[in-house]
C-alpha positions as a Python dict, from the first residue, in 0.01 Angstrom:
ca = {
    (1, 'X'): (0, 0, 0),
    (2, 'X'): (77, -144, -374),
    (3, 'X'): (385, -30, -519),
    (4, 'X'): (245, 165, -770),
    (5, 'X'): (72, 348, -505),
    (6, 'X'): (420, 394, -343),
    (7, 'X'): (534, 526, -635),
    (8, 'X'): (284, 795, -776),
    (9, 'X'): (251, 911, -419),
    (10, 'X'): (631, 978, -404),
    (11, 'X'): (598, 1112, -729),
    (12, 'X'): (367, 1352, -625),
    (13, 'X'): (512, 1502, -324),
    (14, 'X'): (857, 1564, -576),
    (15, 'X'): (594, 1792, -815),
    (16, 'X'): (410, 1937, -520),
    (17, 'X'): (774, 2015, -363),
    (18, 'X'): (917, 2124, -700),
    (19, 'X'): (620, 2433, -721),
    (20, 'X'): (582, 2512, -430),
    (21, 'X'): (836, 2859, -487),
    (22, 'X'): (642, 2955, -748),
    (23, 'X'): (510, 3323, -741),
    (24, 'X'): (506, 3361, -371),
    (25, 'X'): (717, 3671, -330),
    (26, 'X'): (654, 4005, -361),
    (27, 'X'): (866, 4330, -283),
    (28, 'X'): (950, 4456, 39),
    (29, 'X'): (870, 4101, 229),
    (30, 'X'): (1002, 4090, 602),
    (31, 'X'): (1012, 3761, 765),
    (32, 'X'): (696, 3799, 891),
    (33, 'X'): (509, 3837, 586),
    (34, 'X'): (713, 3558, 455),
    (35, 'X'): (597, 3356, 786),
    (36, 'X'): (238, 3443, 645),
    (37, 'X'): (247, 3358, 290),
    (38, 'X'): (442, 2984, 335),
    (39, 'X'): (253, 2889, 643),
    (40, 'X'): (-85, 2834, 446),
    (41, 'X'): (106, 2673, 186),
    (42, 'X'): (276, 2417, 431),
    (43, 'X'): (-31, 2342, 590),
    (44, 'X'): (-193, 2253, 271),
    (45, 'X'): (94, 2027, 186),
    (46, 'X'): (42, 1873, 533),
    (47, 'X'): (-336, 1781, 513),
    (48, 'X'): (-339, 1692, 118),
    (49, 'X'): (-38, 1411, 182),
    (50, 'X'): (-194, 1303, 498),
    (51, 'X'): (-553, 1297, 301),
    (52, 'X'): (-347, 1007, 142),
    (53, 'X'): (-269, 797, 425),
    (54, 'X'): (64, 964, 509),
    (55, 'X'): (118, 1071, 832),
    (56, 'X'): (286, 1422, 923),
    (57, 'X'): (553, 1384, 1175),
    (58, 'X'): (805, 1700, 1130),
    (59, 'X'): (978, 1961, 889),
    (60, 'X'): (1124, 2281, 870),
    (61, 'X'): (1104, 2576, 694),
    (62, 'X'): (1449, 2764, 598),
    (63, 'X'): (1534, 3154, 488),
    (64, 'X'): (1910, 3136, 373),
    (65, 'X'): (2183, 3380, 280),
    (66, 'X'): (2329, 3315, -99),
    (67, 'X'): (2580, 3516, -154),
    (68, 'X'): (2575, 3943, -117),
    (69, 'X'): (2271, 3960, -327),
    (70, 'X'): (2043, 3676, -264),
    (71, 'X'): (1871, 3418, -57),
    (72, 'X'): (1714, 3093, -79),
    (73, 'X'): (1375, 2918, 40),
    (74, 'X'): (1409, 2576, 154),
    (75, 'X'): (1160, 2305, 331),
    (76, 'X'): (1189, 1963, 403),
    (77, 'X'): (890, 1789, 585),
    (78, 'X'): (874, 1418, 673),
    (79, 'X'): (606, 1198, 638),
    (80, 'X'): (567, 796, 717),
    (81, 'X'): (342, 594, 574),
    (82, 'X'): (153, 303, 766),
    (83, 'X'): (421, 41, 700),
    (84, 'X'): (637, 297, 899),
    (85, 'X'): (837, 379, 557),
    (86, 'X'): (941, 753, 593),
    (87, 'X'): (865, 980, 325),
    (88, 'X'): (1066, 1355, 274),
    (89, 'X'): (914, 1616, 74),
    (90, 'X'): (1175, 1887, 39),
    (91, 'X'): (1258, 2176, -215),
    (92, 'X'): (1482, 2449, -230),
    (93, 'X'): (1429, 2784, -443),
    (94, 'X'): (1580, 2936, -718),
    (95, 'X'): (1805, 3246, -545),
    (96, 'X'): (1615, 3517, -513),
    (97, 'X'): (1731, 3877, -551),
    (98, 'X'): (1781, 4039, -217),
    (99, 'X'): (1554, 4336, -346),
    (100, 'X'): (1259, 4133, -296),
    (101, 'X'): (1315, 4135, 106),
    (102, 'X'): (1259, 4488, 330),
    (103, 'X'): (1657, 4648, 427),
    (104, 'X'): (1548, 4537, 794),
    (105, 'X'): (1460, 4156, 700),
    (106, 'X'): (1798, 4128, 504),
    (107, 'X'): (2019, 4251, 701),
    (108, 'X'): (1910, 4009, 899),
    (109, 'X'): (1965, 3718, 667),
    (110, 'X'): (2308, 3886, 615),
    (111, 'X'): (2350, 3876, 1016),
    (112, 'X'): (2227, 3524, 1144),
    (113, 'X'): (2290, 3356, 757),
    (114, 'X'): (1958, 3108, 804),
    (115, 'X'): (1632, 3157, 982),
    (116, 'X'): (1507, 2811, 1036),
    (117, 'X'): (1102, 2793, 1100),
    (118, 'X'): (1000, 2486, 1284),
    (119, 'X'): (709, 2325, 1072),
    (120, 'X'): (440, 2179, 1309),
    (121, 'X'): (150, 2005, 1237),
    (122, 'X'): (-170, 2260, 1259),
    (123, 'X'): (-405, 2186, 1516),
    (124, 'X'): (-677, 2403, 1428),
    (125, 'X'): (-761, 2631, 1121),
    (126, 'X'): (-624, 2905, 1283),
    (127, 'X'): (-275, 2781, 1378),
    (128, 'X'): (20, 2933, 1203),
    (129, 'X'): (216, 2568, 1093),
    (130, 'X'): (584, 2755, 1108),
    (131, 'X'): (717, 2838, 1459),
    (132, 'X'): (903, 3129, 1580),
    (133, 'X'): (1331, 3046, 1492),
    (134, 'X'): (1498, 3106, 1843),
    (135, 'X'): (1801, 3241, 1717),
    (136, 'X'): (1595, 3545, 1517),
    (137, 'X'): (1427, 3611, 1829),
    (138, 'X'): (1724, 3637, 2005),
    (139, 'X'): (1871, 3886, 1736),
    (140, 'X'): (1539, 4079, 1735),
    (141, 'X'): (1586, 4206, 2136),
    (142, 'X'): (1924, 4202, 2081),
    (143, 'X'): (1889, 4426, 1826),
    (144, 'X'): (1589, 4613, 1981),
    (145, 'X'): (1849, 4640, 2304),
    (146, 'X'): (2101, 4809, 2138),
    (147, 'X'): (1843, 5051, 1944),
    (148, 'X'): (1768, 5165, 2287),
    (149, 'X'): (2082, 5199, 2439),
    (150, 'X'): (2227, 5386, 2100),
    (151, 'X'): (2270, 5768, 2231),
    (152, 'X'): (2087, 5963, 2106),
    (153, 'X'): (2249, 6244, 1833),
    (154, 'X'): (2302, 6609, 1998),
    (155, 'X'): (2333, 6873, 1835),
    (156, 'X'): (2697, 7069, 1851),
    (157, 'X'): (2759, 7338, 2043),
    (158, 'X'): (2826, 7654, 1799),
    (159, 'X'): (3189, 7758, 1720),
    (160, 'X'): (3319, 8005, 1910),
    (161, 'X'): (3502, 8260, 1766),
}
């Protein structure tokens, strides 16, 4: 690969990276909706840099609490070329306002502080590129474990008089 090659093609992936935030949020988003929307995305990143000789080897997709009113997006995905040079194509968002999100997905944010979504490479047009994070599924039945052991409310007994 020529240099110049080299260089638009890491030129590029630092514009494809740098847009990638753009417009994808709308209110009440849970994670799973967020899942949906990036995962397309991704994947598209994926098979246009590999359409270019790169090949995909991993990434990851992060959700991260900001500060008490807002969170970030963040991916880095690594690519390597066929002289085995490695390639990252990475951005991270703007904060966004915490009113974007459903109260369920961030208080969640607030609880674990960074979701991280495995980025794999798709293997058919069906395949969702961003794998479950282990640590949200672990607060999910946690949390879905202590919904169901909550007692339930009662009412009180009337006063006596």
């Amino acid at each position: 690969m020529a240099l110049e090659s080299k260089i638009e093609t890491a030129a590029k992936l630092l514009d494809a990276a740098k847009n990638f935030f753009i417009d994808l949020f709308r209110p009440d988003m849970t994670l799973e909706k967020i899942s949906d929307v990036v995962s397309p995305r991704l994947d598209d990143t994926i098979k246009k840099y590999e359409a270019r000789g790169l090949k995909y080897s991993a990434g990851k997709f992060s959700v991260k609490y900001a500060d008490e009113n807002h969170f970030n997006l963040e991916f880095e995905m690594y690519f390597q070329d066929e002289e085995g040079k490695w390639h990252k194509c990475a951005n991270e968002s703007e904060p966004r306002e915490a009113t974007l999100l459903e109260v369920g997905a961030w208080k969640t944010i607030q609880a674990l502080k960074v979701i991280t979504f495995p980025i794999e490479k798709p293997k058919s047009a069906t395949d969702n590129v961003l794998q479950q994070d282990k640590k949200l599924e672990e607060y999910n039945a946690a949390e879905r474990e202590r919904l169901l052991n909550e007692p339930l409310d009662t009412p009180a007994e009337p006063e006596k008089k």
